[in-house]
mmCIF file with all atom_site columns, C-alpha atoms in Angstrom:
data_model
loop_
_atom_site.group_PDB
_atom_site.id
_atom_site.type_symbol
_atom_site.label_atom_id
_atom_site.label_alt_id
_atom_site.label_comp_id
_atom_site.label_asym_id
_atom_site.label_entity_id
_atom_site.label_seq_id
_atom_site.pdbx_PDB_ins_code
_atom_site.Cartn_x
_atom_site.Cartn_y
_atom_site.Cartn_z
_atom_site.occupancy
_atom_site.B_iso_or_equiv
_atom_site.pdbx_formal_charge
_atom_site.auth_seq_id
_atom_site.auth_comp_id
_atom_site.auth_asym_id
_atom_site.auth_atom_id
_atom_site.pdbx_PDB_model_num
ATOM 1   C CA . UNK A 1 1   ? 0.000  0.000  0.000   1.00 42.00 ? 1   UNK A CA 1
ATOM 2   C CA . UNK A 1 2   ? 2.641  2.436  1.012   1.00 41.00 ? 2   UNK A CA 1
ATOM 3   C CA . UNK A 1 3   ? 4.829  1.874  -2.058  1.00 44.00 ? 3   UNK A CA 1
ATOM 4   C CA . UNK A 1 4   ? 1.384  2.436  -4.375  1.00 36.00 ? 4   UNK A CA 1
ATOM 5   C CA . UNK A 1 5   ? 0.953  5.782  -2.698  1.00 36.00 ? 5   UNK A CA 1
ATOM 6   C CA . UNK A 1 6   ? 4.212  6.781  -3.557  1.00 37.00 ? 6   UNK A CA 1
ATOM 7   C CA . UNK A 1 7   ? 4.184  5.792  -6.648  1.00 38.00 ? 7   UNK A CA 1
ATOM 8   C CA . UNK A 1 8   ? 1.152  8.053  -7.189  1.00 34.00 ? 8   UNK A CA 1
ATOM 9   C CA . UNK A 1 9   ? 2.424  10.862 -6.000  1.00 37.00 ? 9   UNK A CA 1
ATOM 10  C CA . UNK A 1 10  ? 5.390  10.797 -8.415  1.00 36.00 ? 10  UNK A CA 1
ATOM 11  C CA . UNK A 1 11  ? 3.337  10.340 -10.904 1.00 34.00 ? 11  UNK A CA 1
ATOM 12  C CA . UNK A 1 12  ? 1.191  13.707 -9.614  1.00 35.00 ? 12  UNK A CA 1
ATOM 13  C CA . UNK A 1 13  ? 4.794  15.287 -9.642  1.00 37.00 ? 13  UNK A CA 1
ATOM 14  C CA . UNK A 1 14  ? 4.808  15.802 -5.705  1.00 38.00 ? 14  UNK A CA 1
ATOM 15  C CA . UNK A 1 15  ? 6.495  14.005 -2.847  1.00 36.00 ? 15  UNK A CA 1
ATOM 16  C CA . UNK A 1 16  ? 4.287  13.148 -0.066  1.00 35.00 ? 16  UNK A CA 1
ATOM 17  C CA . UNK A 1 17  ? 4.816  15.804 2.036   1.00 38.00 ? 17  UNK A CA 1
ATOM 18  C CA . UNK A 1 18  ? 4.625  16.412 5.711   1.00 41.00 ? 18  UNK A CA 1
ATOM 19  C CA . UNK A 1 19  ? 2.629  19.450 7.526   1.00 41.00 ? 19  UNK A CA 1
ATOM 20  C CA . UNK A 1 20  ? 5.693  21.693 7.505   1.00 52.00 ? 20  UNK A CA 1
ATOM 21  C CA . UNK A 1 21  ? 6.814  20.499 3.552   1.00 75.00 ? 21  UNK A CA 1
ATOM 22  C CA . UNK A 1 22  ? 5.988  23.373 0.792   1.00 78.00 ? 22  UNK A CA 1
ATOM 23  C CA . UNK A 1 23  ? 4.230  22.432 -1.665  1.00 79.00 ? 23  UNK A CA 1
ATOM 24  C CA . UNK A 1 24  ? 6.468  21.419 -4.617  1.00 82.00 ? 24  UNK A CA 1
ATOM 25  C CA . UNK A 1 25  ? 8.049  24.197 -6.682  1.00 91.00 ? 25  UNK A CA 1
ATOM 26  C CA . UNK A 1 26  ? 9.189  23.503 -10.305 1.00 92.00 ? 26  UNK A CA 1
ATOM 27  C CA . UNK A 1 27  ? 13.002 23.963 -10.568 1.00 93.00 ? 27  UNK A CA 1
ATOM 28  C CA . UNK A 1 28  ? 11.960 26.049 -13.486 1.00 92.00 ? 28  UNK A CA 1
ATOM 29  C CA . UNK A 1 29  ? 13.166 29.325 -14.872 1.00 92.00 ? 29  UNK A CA 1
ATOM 30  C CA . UNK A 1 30  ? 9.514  30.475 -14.724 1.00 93.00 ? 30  UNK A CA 1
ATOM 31  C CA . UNK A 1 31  ? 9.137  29.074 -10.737 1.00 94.00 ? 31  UNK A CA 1
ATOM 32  C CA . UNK A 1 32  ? 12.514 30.707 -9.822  1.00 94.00 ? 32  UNK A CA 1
ATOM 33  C CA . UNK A 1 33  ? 11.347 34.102 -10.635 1.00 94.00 ? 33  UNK A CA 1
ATOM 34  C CA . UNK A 1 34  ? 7.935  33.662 -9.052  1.00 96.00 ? 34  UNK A CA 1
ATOM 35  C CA . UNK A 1 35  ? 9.687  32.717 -5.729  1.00 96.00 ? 35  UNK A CA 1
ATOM 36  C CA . UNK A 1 36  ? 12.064 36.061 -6.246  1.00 96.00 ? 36  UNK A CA 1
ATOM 37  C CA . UNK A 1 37  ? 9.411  37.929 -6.474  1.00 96.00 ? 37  UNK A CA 1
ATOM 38  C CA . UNK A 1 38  ? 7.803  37.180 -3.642  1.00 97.00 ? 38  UNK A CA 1
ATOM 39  C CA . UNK A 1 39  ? 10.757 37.290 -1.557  1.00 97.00 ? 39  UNK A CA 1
ATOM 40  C CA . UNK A 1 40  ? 11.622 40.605 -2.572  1.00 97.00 ? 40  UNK A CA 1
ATOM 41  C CA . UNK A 1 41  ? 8.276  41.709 -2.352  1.00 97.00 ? 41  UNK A CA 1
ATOM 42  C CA . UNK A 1 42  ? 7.738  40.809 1.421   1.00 98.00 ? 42  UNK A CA 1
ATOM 43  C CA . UNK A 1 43  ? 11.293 41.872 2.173   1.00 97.00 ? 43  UNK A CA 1
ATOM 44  C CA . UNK A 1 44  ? 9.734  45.100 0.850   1.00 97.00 ? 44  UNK A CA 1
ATOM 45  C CA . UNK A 1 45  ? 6.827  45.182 2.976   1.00 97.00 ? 45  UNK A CA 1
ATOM 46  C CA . UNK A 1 46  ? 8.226  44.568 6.200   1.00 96.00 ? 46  UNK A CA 1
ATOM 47  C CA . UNK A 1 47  ? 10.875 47.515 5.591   1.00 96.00 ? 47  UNK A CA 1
ATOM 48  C CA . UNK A 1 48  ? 8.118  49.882 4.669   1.00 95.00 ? 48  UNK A CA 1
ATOM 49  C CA . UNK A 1 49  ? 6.109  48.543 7.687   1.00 93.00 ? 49  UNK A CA 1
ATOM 50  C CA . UNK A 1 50  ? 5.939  49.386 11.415  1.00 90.00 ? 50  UNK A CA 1
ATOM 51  C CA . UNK A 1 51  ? 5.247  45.762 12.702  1.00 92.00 ? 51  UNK A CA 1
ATOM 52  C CA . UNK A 1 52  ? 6.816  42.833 11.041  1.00 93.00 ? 52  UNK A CA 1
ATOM 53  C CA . UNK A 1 53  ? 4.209  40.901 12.837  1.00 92.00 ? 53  UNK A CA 1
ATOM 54  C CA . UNK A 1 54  ? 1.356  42.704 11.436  1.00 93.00 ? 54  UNK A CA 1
ATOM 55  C CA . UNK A 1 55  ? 3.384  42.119 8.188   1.00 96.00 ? 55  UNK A CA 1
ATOM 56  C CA . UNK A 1 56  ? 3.393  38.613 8.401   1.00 96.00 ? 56  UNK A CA 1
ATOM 57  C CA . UNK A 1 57  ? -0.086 38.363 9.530   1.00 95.00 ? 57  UNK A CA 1
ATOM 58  C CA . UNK A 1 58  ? -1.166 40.165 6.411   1.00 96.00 ? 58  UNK A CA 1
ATOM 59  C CA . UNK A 1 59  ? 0.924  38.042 4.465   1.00 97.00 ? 59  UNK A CA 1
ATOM 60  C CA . UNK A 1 60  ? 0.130  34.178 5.957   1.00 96.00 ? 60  UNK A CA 1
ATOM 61  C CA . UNK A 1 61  ? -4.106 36.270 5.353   1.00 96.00 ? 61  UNK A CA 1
ATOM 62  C CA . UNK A 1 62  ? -3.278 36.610 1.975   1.00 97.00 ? 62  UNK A CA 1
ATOM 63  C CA . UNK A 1 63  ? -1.341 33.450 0.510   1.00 96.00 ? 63  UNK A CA 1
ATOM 64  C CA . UNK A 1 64  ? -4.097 31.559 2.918   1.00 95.00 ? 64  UNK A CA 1
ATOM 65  C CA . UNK A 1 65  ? -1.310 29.650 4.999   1.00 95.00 ? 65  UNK A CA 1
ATOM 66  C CA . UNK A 1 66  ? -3.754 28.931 7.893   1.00 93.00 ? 66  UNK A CA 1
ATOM 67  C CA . UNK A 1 67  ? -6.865 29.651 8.981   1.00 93.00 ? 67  UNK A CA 1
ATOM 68  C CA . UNK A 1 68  ? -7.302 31.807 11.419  1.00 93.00 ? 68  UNK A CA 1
ATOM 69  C CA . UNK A 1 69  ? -4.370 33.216 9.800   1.00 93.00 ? 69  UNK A CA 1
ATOM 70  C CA . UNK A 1 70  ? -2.974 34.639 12.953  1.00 93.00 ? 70  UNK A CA 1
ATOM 71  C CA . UNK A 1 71  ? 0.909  34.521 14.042  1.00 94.00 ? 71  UNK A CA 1
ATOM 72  C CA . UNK A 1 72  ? 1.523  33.223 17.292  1.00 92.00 ? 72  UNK A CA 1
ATOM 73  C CA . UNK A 1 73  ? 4.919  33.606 19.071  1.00 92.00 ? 73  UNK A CA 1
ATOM 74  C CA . UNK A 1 74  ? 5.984  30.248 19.755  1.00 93.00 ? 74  UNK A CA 1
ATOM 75  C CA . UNK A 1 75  ? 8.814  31.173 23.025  1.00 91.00 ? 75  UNK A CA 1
ATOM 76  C CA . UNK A 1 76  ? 11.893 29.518 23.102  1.00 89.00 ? 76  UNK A CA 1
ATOM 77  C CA . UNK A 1 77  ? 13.162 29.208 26.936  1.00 85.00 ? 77  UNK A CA 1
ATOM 78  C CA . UNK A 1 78  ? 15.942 28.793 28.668  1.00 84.00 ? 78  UNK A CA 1
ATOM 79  C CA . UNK A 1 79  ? 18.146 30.683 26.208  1.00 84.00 ? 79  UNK A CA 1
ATOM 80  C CA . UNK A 1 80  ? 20.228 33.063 27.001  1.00 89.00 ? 80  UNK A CA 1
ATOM 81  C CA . UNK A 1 81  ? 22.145 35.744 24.735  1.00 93.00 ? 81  UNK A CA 1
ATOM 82  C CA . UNK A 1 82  ? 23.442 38.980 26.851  1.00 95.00 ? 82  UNK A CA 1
ATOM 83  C CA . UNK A 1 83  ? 23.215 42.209 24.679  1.00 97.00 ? 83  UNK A CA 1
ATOM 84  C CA . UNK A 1 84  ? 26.532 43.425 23.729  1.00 97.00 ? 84  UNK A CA 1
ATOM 85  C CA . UNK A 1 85  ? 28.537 46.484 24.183  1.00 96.00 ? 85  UNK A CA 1
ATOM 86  C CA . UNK A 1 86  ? 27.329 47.891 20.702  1.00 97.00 ? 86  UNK A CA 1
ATOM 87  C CA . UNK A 1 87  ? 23.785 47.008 20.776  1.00 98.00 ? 87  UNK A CA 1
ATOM 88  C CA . UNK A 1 88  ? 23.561 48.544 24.329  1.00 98.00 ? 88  UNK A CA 1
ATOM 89  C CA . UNK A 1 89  ? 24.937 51.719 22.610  1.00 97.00 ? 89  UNK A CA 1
ATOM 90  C CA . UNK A 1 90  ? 21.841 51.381 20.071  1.00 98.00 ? 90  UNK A CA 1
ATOM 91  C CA . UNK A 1 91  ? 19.573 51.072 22.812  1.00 98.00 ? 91  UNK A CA 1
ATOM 92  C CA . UNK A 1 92  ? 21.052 54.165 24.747  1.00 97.00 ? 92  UNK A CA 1
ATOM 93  C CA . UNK A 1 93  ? 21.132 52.452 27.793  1.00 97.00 ? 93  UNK A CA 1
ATOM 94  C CA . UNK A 1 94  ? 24.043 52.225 30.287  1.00 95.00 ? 94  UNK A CA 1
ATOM 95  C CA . UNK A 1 95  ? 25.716 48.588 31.979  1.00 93.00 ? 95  UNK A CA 1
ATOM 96  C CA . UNK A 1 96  ? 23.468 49.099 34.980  1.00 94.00 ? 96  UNK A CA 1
ATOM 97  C CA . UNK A 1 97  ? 20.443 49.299 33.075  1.00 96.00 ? 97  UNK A CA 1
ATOM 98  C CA . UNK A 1 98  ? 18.591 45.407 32.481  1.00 97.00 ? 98  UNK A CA 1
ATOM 99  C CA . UNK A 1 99  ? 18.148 44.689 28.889  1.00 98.00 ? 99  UNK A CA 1
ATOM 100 C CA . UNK A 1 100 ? 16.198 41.084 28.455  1.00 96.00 ? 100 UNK A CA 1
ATOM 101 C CA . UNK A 1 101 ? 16.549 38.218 25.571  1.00 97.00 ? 101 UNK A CA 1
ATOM 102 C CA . UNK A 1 102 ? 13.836 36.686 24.060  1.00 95.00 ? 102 UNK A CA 1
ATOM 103 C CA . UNK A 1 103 ? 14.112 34.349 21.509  1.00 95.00 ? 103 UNK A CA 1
ATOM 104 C CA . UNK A 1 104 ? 10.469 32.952 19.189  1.00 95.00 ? 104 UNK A CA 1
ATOM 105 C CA . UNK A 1 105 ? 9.891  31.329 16.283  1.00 96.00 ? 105 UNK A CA 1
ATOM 106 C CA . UNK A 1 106 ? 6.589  33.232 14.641  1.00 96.00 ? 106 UNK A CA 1
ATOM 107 C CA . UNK A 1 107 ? 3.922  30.665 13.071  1.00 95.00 ? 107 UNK A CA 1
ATOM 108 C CA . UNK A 1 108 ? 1.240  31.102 11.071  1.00 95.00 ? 108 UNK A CA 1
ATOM 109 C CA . UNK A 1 109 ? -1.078 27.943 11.982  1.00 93.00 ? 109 UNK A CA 1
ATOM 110 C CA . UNK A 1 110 ? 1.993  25.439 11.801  1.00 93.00 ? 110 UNK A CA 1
ATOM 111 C CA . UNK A 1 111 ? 4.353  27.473 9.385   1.00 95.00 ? 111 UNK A CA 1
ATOM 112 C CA . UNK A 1 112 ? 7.342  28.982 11.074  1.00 96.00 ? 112 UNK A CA 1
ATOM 113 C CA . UNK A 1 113 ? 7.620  32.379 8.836   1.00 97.00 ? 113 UNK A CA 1
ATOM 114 C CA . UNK A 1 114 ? 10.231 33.862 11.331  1.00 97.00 ? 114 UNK A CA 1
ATOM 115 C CA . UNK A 1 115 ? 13.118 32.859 13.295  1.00 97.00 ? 115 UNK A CA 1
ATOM 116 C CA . UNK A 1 116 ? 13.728 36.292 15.777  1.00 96.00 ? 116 UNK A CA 1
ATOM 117 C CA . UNK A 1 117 ? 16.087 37.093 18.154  1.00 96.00 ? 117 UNK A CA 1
ATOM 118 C CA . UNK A 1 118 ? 14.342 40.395 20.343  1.00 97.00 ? 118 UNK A CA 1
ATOM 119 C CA . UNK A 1 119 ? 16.850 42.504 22.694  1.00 98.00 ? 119 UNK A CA 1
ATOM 120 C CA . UNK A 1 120 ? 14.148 44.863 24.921  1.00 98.00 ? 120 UNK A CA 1
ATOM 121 C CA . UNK A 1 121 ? 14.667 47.293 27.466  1.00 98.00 ? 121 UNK A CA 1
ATOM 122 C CA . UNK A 1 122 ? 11.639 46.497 30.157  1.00 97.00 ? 122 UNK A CA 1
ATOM 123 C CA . UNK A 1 123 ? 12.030 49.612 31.548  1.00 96.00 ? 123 UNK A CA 1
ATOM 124 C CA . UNK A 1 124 ? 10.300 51.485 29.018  1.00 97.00 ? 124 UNK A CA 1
ATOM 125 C CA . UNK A 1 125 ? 7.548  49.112 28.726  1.00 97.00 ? 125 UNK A CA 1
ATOM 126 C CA . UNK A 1 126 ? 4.499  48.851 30.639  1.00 97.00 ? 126 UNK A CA 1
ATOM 127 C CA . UNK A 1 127 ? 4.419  45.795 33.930  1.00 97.00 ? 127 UNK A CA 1
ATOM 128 C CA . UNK A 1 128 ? 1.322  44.693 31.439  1.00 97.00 ? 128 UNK A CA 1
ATOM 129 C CA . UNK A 1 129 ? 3.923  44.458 28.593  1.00 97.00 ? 129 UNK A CA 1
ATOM 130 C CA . UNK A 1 130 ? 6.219  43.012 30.125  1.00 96.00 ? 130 UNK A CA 1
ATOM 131 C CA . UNK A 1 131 ? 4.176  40.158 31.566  1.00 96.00 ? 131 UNK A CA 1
ATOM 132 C CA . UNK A 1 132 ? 2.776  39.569 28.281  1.00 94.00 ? 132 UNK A CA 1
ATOM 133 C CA . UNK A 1 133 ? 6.766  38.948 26.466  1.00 94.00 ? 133 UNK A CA 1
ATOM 134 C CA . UNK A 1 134 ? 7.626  36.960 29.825  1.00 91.00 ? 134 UNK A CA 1
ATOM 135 C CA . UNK A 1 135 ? 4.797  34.415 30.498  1.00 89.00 ? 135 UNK A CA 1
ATOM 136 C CA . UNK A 1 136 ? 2.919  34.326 27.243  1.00 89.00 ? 136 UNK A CA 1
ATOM 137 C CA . UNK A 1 137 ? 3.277  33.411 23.427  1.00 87.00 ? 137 UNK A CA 1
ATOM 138 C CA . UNK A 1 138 ? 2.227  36.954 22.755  1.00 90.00 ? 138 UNK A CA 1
ATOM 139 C CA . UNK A 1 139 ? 4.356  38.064 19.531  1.00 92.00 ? 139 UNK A CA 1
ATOM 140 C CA . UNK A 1 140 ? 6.377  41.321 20.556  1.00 93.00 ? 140 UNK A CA 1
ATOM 141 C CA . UNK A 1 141 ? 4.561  43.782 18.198  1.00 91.00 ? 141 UNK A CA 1
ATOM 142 C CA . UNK A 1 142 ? 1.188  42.538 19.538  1.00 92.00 ? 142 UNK A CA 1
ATOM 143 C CA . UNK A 1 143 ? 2.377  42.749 23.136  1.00 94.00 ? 143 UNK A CA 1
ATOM 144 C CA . UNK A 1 144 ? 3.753  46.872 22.570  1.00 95.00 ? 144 UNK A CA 1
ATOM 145 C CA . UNK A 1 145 ? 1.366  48.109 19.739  1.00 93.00 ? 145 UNK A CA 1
ATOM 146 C CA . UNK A 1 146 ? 0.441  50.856 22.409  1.00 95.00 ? 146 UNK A CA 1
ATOM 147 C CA . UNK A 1 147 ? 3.515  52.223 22.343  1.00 95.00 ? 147 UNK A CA 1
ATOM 148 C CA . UNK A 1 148 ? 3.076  52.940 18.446  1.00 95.00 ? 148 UNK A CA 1
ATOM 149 C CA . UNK A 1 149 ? 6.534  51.745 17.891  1.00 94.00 ? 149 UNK A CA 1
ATOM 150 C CA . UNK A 1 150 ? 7.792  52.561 14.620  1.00 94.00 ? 150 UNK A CA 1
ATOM 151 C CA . UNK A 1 151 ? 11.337 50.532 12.602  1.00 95.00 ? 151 UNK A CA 1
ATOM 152 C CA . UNK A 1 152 ? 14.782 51.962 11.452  1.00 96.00 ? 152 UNK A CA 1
ATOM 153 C CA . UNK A 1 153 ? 16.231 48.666 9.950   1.00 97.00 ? 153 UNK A CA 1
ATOM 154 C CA . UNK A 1 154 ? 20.383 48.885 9.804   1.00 97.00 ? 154 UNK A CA 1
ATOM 155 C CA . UNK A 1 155 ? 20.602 45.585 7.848   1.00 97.00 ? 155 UNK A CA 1
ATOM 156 C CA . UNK A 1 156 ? 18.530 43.863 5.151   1.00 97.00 ? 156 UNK A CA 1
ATOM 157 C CA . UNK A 1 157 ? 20.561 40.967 3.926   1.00 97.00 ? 157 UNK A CA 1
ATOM 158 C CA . UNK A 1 158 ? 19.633 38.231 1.358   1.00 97.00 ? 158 UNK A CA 1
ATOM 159 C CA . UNK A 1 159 ? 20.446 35.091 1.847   1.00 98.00 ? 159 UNK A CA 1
ATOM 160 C CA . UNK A 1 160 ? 19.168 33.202 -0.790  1.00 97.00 ? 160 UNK A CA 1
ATOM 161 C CA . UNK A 1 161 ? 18.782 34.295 -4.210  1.00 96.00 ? 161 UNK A CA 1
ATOM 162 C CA . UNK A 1 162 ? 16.713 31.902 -6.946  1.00 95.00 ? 162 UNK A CA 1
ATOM 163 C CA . UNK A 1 163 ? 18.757 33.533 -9.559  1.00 94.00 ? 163 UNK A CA 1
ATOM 164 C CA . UNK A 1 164 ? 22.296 34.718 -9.930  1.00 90.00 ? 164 UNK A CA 1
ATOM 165 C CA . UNK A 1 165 ? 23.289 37.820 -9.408  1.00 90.00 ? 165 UNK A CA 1
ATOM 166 C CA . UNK A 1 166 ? 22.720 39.865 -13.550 1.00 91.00 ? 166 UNK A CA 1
ATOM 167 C CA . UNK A 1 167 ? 20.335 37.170 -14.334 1.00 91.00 ? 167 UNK A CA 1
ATOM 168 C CA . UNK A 1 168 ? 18.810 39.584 -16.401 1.00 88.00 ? 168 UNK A CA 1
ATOM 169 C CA . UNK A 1 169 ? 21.614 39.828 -18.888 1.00 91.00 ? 169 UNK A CA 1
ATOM 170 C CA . UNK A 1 170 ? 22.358 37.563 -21.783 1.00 88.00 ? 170 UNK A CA 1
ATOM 171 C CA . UNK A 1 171 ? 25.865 36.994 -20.964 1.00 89.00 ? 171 UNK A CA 1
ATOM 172 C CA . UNK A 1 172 ? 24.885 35.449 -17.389 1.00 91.00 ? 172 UNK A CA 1
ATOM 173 C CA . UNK A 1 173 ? 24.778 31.782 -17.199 1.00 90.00 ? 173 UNK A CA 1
ATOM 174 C CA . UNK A 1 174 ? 21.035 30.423 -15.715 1.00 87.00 ? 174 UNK A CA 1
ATOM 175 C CA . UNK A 1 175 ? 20.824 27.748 -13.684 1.00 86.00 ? 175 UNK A CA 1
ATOM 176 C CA . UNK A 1 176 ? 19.888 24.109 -15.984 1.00 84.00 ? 176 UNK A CA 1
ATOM 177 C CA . UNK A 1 177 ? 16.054 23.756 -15.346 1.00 79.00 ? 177 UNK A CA 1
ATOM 178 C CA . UNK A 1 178 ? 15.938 20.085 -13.323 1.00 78.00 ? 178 UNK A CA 1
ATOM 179 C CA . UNK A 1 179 ? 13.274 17.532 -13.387 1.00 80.00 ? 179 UNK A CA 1
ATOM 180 C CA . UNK A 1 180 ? 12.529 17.786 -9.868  1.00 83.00 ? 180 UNK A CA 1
ATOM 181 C CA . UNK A 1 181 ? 11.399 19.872 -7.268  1.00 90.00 ? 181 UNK A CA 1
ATOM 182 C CA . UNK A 1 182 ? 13.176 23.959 -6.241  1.00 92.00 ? 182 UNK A CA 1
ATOM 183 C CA . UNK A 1 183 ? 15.592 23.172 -3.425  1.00 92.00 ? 183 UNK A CA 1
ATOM 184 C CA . UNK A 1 184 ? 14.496 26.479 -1.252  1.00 95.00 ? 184 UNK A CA 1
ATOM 185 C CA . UNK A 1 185 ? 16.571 26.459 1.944   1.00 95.00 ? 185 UNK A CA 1
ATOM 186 C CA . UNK A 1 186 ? 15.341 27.114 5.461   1.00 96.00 ? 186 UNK A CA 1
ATOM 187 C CA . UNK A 1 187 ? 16.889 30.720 5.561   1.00 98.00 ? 187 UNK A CA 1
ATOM 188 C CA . UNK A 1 188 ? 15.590 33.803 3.195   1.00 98.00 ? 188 UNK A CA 1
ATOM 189 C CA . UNK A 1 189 ? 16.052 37.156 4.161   1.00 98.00 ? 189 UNK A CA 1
ATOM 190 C CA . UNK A 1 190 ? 17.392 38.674 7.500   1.00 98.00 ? 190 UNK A CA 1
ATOM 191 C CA . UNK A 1 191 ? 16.290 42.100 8.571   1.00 98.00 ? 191 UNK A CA 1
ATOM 192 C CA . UNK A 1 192 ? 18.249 43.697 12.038  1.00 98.00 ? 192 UNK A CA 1
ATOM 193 C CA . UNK A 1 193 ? 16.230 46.762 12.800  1.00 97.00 ? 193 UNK A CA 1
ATOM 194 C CA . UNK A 1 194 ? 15.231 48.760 16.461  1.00 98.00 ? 194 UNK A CA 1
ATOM 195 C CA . UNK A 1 195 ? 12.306 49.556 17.662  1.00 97.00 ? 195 UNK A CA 1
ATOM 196 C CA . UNK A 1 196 ? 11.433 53.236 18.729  1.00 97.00 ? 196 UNK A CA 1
ATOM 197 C CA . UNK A 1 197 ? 8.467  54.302 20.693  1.00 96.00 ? 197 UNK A CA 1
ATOM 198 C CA . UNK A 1 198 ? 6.239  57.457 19.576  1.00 95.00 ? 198 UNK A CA 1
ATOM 199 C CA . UNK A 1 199 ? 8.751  59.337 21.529  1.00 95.00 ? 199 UNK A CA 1
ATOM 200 C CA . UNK A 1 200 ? 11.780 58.497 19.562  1.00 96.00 ? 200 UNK A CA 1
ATOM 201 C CA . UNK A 1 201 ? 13.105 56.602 22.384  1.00 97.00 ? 201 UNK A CA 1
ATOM 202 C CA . UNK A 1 202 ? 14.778 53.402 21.609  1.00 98.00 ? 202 UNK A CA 1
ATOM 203 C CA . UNK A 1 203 ? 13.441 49.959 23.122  1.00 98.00 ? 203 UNK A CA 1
ATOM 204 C CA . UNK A 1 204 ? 14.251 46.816 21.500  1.00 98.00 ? 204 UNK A CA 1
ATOM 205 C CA . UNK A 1 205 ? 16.758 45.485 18.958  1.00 98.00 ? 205 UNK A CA 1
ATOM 206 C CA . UNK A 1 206 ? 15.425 43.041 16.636  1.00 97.00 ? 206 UNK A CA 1
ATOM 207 C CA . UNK A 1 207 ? 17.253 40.039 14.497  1.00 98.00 ? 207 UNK A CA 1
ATOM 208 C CA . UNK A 1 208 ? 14.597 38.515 11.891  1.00 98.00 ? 208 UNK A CA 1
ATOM 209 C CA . UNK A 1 209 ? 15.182 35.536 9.485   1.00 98.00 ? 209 UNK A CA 1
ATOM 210 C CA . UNK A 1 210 ? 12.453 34.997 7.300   1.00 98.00 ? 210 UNK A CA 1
ATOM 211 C CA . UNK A 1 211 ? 11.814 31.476 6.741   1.00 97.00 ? 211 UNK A CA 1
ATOM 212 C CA . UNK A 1 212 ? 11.161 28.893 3.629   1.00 96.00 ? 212 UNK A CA 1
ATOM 213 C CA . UNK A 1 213 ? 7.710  28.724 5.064   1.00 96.00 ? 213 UNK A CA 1
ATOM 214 C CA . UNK A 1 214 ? 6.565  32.257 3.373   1.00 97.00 ? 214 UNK A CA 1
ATOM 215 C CA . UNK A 1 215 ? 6.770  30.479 0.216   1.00 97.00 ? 215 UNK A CA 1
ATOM 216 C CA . UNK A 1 216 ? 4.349  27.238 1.757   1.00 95.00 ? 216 UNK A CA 1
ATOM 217 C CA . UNK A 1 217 ? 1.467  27.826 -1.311  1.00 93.00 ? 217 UNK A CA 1
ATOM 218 C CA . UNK A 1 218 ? 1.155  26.551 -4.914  1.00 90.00 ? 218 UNK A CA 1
ATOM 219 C CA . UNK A 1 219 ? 3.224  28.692 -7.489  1.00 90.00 ? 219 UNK A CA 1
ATOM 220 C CA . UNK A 1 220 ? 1.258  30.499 -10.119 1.00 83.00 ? 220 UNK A CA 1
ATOM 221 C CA . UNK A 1 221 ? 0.960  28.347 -13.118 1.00 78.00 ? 221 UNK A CA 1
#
């Protein structure tokens, strides 16, 4: 039985695939571009944006990842990373002052569409706030939308590309379309941004990969 349900999923051109497998992109010229496009075009939106949560919630609504399509920060405990001498700097604070680590994977239903590493000063927060990032699966822009936070990103890195770098140009080599499915690796994009309140004042460093997950629908045909 289980070798006749493989078979017929070759012969469907998919592997059988497990909740957290994409569904199978063509290792096509055509499929390469659609997945650029859409990498580029969230890395977009969550620069332009004010909450890469809201961001991604839009997103996982739109491509119909889950339903609710809701992100939920899944907290990862009993990890420690101290901030460091330069991100302190960032967040004007001073050696005295406490600056806590939190560390979440963001899911849409069971997608992971961010890996994040969140350095926050919980003095300027609210004891609400901060009860909310320490005890709960609250995702951090949920937990300080009060504050009307607003981004300055200092890095935006790709780190995966579908297509070499002048793709565009006849005299750069394409990659050989295969027979089987896009290899898309865990890691996309990473954005490193802080967080400022309406006041200007600084309150959290953020470190965002953006996950193989984002791409977890059909590709246009």
């Amino acid at each position: 039985m289980r070798r006749f349900v493989i078979a017929v999923a070759v012969l469907l051109g998919c592997a059988p695939a497990r909740a957290q497998d994409l569904p199978a992109w063509p290792d096509t010229f055509e499929a390469r571009v659609q997945a650029l496009a859409l990498i580029q075009t969230l890395n977009a939106d969550v620069l332009a944006s004010r909450s890469a949560t809201a961001t991604l919630e839009q997103w996982c609504r739109d491509h119909k990842l889950a339903e609710p399509p809701t992100i939920v920060a899944t907290l990862m405990r009993n990890v420690s990373r101290p901030a460091t001498v330069e991100q302190r700097q960032r967040l004007r604070v001073t050696e005295r002052d406490a600056v806590t680590y939190r560390h979440v994977l963001l899911r849409c239903g069971d997608r992971v569409l961010s890996e994040a590493d969140n350095w926050y000063v919980p003095g300027r927060l609210t004891a609400e706030m901060n009860r909310l990032l320490e005890t709960t699966d609250t995702p951090f822009g949920r937990a300080v939308q009060s504050l009307e936070p607003y981004r300055q990103t200092f890095s935006a890195t790709l780190l995966w590309s579908p297509l070499p770098d002048g793709w565009e140009r006849a005299s750069t080599a394409l990659p050989a379309p295969a027979r089987g499915a896009l290899a898309i690796p865990d890691k996309l994009f990473e954005h490193r941004a802080i967080l400022y309140t309406r006041d200007h004042m600084p309150f959290s460093e953020v470190d965002e990969i953006y996950q193989r997950q984002i791409l977890a629908f059909p590709p246009r045909r």
